[in-house]
Coordinates of C-alpha atoms in Angstrom, one line a residue:
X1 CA 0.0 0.0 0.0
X2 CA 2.6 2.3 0.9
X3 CA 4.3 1.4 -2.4
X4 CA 1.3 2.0 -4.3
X5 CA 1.3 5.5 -2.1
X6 CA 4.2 6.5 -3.2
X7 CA 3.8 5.9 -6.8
X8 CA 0.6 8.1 -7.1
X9 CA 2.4 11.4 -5.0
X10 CA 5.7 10.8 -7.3
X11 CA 2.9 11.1 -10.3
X12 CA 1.2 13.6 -9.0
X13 CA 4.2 15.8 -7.6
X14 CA 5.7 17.5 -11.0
X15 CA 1.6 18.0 -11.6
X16 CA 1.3 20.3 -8.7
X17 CA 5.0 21.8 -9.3
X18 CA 3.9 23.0 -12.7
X19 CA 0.1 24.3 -11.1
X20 CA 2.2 26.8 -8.6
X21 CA 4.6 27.9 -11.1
X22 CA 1.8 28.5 -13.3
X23 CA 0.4 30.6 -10.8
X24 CA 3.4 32.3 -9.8
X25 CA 5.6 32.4 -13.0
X26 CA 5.4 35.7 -14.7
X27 CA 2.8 36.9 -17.3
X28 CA 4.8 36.8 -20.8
X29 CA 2.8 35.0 -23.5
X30 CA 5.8 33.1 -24.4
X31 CA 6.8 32.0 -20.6
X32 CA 2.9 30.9 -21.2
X33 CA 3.3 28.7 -24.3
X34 CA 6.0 27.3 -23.4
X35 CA 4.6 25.8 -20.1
X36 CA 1.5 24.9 -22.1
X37 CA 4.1 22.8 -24.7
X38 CA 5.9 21.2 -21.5
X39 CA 2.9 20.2 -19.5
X40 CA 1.6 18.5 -22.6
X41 CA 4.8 16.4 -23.2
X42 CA 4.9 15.3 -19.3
X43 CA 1.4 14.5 -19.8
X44 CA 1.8 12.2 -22.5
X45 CA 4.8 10.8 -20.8
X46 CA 2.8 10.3 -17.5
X47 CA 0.0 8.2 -19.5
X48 CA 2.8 6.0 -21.2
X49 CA 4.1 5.5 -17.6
X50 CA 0.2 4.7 -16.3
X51 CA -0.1 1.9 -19.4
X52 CA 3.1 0.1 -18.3
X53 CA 2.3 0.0 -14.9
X54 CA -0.9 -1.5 -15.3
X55 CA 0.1 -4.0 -17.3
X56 CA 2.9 -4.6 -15.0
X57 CA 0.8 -5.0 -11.8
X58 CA -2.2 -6.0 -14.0
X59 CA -4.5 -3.2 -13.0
X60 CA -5.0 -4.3 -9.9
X61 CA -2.5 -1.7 -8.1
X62 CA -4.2 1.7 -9.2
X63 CA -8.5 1.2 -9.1
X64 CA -10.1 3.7 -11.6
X65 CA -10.9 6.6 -9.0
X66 CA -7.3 7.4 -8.4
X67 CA -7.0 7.5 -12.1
X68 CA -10.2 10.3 -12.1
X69 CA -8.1 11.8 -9.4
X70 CA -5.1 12.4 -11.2
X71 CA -7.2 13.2 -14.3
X72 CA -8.7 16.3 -12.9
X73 CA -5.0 17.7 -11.6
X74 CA -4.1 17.6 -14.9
X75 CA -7.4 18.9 -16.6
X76 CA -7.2 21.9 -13.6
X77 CA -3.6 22.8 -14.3
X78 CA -4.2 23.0 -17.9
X79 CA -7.6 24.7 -17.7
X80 CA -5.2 27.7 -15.3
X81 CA -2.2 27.9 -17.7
X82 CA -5.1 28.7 -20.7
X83 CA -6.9 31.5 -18.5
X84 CA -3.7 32.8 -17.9
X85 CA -2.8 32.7 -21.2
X86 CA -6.0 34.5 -22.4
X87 CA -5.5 37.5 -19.9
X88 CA -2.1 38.1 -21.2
X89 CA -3.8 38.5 -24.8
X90 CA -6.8 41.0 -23.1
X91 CA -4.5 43.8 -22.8
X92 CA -4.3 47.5 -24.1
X93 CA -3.1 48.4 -26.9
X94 CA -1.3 51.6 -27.8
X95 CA 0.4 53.4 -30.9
X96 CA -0.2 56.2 -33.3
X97 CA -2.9 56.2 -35.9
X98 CA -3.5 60.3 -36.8
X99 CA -3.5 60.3 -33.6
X100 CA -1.7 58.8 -30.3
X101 CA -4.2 56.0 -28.9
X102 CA -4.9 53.6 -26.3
X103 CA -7.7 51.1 -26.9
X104 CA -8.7 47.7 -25.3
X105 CA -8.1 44.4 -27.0
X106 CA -12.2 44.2 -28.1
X107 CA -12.1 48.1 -29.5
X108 CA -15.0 48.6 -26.9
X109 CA -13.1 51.5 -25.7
X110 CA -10.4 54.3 -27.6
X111 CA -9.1 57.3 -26.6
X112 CA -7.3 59.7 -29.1
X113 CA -4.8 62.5 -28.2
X114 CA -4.8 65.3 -30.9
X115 CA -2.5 68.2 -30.4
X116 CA -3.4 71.5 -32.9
X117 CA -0.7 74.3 -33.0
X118 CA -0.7 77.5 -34.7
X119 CA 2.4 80.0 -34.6
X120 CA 2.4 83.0 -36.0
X121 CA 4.2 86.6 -36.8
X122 CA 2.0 89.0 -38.6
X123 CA 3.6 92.5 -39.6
X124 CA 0.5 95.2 -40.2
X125 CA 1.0 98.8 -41.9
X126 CA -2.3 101.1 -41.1
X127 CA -3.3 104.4 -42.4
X128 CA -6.1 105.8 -41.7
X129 CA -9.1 106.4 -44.5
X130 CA -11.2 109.2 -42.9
X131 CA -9.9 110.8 -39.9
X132 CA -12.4 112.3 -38.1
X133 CA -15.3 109.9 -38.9
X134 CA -14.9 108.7 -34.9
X135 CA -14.1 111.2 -32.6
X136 CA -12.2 110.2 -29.6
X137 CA -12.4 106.4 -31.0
X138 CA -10.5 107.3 -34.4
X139 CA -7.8 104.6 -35.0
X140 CA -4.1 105.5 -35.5
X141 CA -1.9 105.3 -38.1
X142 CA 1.3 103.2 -38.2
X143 CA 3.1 100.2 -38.0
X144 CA 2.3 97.1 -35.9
X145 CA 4.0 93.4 -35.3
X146 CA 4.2 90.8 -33.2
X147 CA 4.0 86.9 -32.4
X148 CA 1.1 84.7 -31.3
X149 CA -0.9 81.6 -31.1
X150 CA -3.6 81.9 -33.8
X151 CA -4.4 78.3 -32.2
X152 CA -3.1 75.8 -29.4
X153 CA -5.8 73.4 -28.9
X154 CA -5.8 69.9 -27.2
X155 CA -8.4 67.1 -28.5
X156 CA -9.1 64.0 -26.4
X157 CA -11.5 61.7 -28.9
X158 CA -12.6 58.2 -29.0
X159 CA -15.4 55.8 -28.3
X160 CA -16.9 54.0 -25.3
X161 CA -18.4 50.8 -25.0
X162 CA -19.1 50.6 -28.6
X163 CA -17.6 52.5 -31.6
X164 CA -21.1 53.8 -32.5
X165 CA -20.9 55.9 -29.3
X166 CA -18.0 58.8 -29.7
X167 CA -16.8 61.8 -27.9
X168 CA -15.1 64.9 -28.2
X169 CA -13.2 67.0 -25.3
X170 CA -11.1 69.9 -27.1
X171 CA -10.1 73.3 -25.7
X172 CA -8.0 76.6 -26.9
X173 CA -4.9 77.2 -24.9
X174 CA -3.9 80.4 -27.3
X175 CA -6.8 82.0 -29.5
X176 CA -5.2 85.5 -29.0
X177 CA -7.1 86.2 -31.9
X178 CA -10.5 85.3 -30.8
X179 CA -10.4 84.9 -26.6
X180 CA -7.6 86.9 -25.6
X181 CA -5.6 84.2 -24.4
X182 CA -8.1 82.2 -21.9
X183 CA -9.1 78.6 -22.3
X184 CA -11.9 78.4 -24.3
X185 CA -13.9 74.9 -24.8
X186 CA -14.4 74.0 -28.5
X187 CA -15.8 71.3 -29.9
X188 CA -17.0 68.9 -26.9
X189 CA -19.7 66.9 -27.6
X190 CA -21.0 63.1 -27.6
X191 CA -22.5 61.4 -30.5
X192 CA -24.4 58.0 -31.5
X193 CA -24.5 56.6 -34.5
X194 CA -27.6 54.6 -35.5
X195 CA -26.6 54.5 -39.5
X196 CA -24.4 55.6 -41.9
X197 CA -27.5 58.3 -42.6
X198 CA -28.7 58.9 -39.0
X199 CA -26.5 60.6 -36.7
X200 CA -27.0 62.5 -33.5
X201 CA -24.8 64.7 -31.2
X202 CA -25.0 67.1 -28.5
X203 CA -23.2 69.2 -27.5
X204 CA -20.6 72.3 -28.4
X205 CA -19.6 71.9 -32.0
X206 CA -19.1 74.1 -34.8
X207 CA -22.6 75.2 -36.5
X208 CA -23.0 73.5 -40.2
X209 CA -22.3 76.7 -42.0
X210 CA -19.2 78.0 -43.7
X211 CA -17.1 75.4 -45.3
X212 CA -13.9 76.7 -44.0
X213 CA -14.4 76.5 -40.2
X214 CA -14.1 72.2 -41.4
X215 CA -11.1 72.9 -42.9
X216 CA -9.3 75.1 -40.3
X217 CA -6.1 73.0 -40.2
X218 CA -6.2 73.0 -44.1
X219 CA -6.6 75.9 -45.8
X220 CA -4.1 77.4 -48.1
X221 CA -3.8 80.6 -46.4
X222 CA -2.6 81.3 -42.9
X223 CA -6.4 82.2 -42.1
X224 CA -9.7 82.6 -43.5
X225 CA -10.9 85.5 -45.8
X226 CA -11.9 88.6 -44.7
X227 CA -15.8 88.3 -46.2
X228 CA -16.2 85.3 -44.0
X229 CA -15.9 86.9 -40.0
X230 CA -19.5 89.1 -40.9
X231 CA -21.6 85.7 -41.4
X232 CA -20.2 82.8 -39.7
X233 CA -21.6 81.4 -36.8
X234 CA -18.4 79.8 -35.5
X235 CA -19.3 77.3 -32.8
X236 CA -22.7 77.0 -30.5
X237 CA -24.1 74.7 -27.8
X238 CA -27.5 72.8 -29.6
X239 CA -27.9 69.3 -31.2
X240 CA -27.6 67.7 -34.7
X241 CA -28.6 65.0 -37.5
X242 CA -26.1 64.2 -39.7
X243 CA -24.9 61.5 -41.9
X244 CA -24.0 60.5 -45.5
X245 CA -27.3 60.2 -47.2
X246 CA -24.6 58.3 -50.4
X247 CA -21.9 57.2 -48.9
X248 CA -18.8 59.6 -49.3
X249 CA -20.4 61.9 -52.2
X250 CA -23.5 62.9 -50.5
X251 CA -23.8 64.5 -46.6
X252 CA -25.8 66.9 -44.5
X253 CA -26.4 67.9 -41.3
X254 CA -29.6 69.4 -39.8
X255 CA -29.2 71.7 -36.5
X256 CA -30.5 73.9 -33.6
X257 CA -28.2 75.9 -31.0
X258 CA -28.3 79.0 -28.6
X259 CA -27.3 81.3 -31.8
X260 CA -23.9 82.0 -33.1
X261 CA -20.5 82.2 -31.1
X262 CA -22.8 80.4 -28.1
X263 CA -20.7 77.7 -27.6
X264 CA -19.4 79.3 -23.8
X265 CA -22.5 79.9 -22.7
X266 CA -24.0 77.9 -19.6
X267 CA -26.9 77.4 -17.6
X268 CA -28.8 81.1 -16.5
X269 CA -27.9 79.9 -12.7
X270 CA -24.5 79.9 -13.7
X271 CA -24.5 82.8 -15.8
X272 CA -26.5 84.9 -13.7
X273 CA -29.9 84.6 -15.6
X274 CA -28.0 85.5 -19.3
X275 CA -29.5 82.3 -20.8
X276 CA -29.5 82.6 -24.9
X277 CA -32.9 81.1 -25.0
X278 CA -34.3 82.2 -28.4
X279 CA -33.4 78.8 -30.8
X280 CA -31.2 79.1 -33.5
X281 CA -32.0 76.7 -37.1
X282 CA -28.9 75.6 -39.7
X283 CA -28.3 73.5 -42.5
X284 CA -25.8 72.3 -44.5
X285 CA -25.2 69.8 -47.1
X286 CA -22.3 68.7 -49.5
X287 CA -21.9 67.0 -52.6
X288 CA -19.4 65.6 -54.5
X289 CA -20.1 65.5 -58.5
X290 CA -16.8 64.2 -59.2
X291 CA -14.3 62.2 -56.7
X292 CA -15.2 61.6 -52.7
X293 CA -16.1 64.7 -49.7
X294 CA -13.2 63.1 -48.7
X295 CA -10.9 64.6 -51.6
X296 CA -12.0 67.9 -49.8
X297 CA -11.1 67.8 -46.2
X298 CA -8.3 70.5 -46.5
X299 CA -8.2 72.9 -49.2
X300 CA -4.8 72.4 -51.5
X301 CA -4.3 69.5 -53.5
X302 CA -1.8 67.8 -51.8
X303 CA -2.8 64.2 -53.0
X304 CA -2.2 65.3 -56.7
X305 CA -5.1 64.0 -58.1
X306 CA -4.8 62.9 -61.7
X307 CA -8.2 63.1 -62.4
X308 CA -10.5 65.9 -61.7
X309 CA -12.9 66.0 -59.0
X310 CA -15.2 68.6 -57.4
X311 CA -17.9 69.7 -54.7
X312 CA -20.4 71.5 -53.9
X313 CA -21.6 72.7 -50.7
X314 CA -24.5 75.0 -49.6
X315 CA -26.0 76.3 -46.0
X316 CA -28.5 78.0 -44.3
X317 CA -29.6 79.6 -41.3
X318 CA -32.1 81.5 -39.2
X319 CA -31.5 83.0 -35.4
X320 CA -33.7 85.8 -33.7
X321 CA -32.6 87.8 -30.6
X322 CA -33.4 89.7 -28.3
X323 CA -31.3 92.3 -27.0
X324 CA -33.2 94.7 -25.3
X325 CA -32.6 95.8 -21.8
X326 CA -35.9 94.4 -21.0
X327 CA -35.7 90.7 -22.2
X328 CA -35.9 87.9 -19.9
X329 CA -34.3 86.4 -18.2
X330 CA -32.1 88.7 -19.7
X331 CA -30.5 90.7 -22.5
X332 CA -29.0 88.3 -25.1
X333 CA -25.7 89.1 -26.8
X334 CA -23.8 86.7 -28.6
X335 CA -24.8 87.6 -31.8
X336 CA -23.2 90.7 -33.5
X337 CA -23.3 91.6 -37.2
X338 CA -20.0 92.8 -38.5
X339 CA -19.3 95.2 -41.5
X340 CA -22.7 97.3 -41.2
X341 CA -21.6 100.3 -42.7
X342 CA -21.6 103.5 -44.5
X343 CA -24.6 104.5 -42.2
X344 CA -26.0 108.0 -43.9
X345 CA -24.7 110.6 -42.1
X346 CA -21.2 109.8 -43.9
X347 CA -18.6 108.1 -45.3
X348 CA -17.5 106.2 -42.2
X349 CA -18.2 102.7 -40.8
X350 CA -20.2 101.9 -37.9
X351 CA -19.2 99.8 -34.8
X352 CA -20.3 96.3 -35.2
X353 CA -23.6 95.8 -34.5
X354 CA -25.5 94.0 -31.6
X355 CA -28.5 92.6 -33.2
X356 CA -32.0 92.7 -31.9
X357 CA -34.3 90.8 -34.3
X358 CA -34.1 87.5 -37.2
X359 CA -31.2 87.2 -38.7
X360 CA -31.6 84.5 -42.5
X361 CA -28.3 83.7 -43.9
X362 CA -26.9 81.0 -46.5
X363 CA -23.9 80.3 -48.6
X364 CA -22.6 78.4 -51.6
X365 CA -19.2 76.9 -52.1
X366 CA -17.5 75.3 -55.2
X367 CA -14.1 73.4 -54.7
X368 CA -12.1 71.7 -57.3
X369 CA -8.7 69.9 -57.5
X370 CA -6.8 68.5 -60.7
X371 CA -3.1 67.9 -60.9
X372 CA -1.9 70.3 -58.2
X373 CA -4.2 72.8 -59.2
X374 CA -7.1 73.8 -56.2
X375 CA -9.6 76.1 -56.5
X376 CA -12.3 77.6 -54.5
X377 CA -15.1 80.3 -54.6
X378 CA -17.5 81.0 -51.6
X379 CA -20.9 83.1 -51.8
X380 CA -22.3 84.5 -48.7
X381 CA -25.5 86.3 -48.1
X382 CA -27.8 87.8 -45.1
X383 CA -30.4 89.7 -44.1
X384 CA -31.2 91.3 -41.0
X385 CA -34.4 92.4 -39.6
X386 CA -34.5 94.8 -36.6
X387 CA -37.4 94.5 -34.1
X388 CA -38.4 97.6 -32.2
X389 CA -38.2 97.2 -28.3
X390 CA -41.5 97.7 -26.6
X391 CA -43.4 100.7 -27.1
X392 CA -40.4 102.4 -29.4
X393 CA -40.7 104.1 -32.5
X394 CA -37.4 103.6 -33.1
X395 CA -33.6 102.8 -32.1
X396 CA -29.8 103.0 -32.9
X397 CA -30.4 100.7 -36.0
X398 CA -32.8 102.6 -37.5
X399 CA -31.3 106.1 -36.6
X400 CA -27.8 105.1 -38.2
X401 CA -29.4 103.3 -41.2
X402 CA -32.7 104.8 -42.4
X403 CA -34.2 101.4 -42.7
X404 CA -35.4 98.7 -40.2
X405 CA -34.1 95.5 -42.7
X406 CA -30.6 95.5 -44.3
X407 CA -28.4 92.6 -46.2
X408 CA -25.1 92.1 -47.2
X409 CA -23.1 90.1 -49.4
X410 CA -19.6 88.6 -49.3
X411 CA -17.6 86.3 -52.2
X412 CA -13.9 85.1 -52.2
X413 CA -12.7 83.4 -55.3
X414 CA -9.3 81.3 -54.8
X415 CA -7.0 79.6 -56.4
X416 CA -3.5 77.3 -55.7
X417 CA -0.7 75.3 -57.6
X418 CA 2.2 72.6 -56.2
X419 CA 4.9 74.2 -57.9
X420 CA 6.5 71.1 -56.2
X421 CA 4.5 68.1 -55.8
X422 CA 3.3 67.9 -52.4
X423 CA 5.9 70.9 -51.0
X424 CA 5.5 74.0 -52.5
X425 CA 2.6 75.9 -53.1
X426 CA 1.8 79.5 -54.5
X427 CA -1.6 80.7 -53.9
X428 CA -3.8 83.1 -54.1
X429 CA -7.4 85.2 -53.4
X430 CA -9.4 88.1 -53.5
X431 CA -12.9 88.6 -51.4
X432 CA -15.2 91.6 -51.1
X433 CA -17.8 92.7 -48.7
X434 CA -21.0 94.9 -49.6
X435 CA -23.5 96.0 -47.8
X436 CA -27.1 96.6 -49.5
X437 CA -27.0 99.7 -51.7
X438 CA -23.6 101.3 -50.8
X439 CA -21.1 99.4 -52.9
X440 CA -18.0 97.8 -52.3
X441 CA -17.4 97.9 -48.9
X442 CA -14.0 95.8 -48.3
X443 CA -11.5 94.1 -50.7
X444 CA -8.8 92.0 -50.4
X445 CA -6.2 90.8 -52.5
X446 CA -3.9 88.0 -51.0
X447 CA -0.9 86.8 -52.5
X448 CA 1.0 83.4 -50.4
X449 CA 3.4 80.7 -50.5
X450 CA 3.9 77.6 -48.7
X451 CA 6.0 74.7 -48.0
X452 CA 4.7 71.6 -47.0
X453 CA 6.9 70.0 -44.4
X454 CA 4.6 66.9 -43.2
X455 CA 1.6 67.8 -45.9
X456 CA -0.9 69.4 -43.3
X457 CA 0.5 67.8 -39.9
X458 CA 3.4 70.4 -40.3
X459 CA 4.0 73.6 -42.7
X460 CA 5.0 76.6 -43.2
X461 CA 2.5 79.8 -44.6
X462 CA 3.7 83.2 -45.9
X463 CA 1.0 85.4 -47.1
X464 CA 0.3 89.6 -48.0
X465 CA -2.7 90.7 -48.2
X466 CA -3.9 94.4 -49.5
X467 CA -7.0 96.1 -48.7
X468 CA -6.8 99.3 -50.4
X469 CA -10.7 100.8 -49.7
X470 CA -10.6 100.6 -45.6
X471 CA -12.4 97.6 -44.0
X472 CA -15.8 98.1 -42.4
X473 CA -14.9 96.2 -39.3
X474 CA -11.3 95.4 -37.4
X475 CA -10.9 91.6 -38.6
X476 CA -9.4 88.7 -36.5
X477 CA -8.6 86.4 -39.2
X478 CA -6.0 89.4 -40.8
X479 CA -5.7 92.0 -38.0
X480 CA -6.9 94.7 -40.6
X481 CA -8.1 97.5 -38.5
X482 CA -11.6 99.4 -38.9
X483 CA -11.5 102.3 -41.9
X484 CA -7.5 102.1 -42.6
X485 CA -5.7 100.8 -45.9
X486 CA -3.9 98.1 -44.7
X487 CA -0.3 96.1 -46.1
X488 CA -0.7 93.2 -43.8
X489 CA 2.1 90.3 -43.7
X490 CA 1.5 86.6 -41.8
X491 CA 4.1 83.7 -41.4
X492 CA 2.8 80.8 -39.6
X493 CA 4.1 77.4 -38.4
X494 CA 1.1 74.6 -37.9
X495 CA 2.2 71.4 -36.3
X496 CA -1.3 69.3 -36.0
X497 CA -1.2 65.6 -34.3

């Protein structure tokens, strides 16, 4: 018996030996395999060894329960050494892909690190066109330069628990041009996608409008064209539809917000009662007649295309507000209307304008590439409608204007060429402003070149721009200043991650 005892323990001793080292050894898939690959071979050899002894001792020495016994060691050391082995495949995973990321093993979760980084020196010459105009607030003459962050923005993105369900957290560091420095949140929504046509987000986000807030990161001058700042509604808090109604030639998006430049408003507890509560509606939709939206997402032709492909792109929009002293819960202005101008009483410009009453707006864009060759043209119209406060017969609008509704019109044609493939570019554009029934009210003529380190991840932009007739408003996509002639030079280094 004792012999018998001593047989089982020296069969079952290496069993155990390998169950605590397969416990204890450490978590390396090939540590893993290898243990798996030995256990089998001792396994085989230990029922080679069982077949000899029981025809040795003629099966009487081991009964079949000890044999079950030593079975199930063997089956639970395995069964271990396989879970273990499948933890050590569960594990994060990690890299760069247009972004840096960390997902899990089943893509049930990402997260995406962008970085966005804009540096630039602008150099502006001012002279004033009619001195006088402003009083005390008439601008001075002379010569201005300087660095700064047009942008410096960090992006977290991903999905959670399914790739249908995305996020965005983004913020401005810089925007000296459009915060003054402080943090600003950007585009920070969630979104959930049912189909490729049926989308929904919340959130802030920019408003489906103006092509060239899409293509920030990509355009082919160091910012966007003066005609654009007057009607663009930038970014607001609100909720869209969107999809790809074909896929990749056909999209829209369908939208309501707080009205334009909302997107840093809050609650009216946290704001003191200045809720933006009157809705805002946009639209947008693009098409691509020839080649994929995709071709589009920046605005050169970096890829080279050797065929020729285009889009076409349209928008529109309606906000009303109320900016009376009286409104509740309180006076609402985020929405100012730039450019306004030539008011009667003469040749000047009025201040920007703090609306009170419907804004409708819409634009068209065409975009084509072929061979190194891009071009672009952008048509923007609105028309404002000013709502008397209560009991008034009239009001600063009216008194500066002679008219309670006014429009105006903006258009930038453009145009680029790789004098390089995929390095150097020359480009160039001209965009006016008008305003109903006074003429040309700003032009600009922009001449650039650029060199394309990284294609958009990392360049370099050098651009002049003239505006010989005195802009309507002070501009911060190309630091013209209100009424001057301006001479305005930008160099800028992007590095986008």
């Amino acid at each position: 018996m004792r012999t018998r005892t001593r047989v089982i323990c020296a069969l079952i001793a290496p069993l155990s030996a390998n169950a605590v080292l397969a416990k204890t050894a450490p978590a390396s898939p090939g540590s893993t395999s290898a243990k798996l690959a030995a256990m089998e071979k001792q396994l085989s050899a230990l029922r080679g060894q069982v077949r000899k002894m029981k025809r040795a001792g003629g099966g009487t020495w081991l009964d079949r329960q000890r044999a079950k016994d030593i079975q199930a060691i063997v089956e639970n050391v395995m069964h271990d050494a396989r879970r273990r082995q499948q933890y050590l495949s569960n594990t994060l995973q990690a890299g760069y892909d247009n972004g840096f990321y960390i997902s899990s093993a089943n893509k049930a979760f990402e997260l995406v690190t962008n970085g966005y980084l804009q540096f630039r020196y602008t150099f502006a010459s001012d002279r004033v066109q009619n001195p006088g105009i402003y009083g005390a607030h008439v601008p001075k003459s002379g010569n201005v330069n300087g660095f700064g962050f047009r942008r410096a923005r960090l992006i977290l993105s991903g999905h959670a628990f399914t790739p249908d369900l995305t996020f965005s957290i983004s913020g401005d560091f810089g925007g000296t041009f459009s915060n003054h420095g402080n943090f600003q949140i950007l585009d920070t929504f969630m979104a959930y996608k049912f189909t490729n046509a049926i989308n929904a987000r919340v959130g802030s986000f920019i408003v489906p409008f103006s092509y060239v807030e899409y293509v920030s990161a990509g355009l082919e001058f160091p910012d966007f064209p003066i005609d654009e700042n007057p009607f663009d509604p930038v970014r607001s808090l609100g909720a869209s539809m969107f999809g790809d109604l074909v896929p990749n030639k056909v999209s829209y998006e369908v939208n309501v917000n707080d009205g334009a430049n909302a997107n840093t408003l809050g609650r009216a507890s946290d704001l003191g009662g200045a809720l933006d509560n009157r809705l805002a509606f946009y639209a947008r939709m693009q098409w691509a007649g020839a080649g994929k939206i995709a071709d589009f997402n920046d605005e050169p032709d970096l890829q080279n295309h050797q065929h020729f492909v285009w889009m076409l792109g349209a928008g529109a929009g309606y906000e009303s507000q109320n900016s009376t002293a009286s409104a509740f819960p309180s006076p609402q202005t985020s929405l100012i209307l730039a450019g306004l101008s030539n008011s009667p009483a003469g040749p000047g410009y009025a201040a920007p304008y703090t609306v009170n009453g419907g804004v409708y707006r819409a634009t068209v864009d065409f975009h084509a590439k072929y061979r190194g060759v891009a071009l672009t043209a952008t048509g923007y119209f609105q028309d404002y409608n000013d709502q008397l406060p209560s009991g008034a017969t009239t009001d600063a609008f009216r008194r500066a204007y002679g008219t309670s509704s006014l429009y105006e019109l903006g258009y930038d044609v453009g145009a680029g060429y790789f004098i390089v493939p995929h390095r150097w570019e020359v480009v160039g554009r001209f965009a006016q402003l008008l305003t109903q029934g006074r003429g040309p009210q700003a032009d600009q003529y922009e001449l650039g070149l650029n060199y394309y380190l990284y294609g958009e991840n990392a360049k370099i932009q050098a651009a002049v721009s003239y505006l010989p007739s005195g802009a309507p408003y002070t501009s911060p996509s190309v630091d013209s200043a209100i009424n001057t002639q301006d001479i305005i030079g930008q160099v800028q280094f992007q590095l986008k991650f």
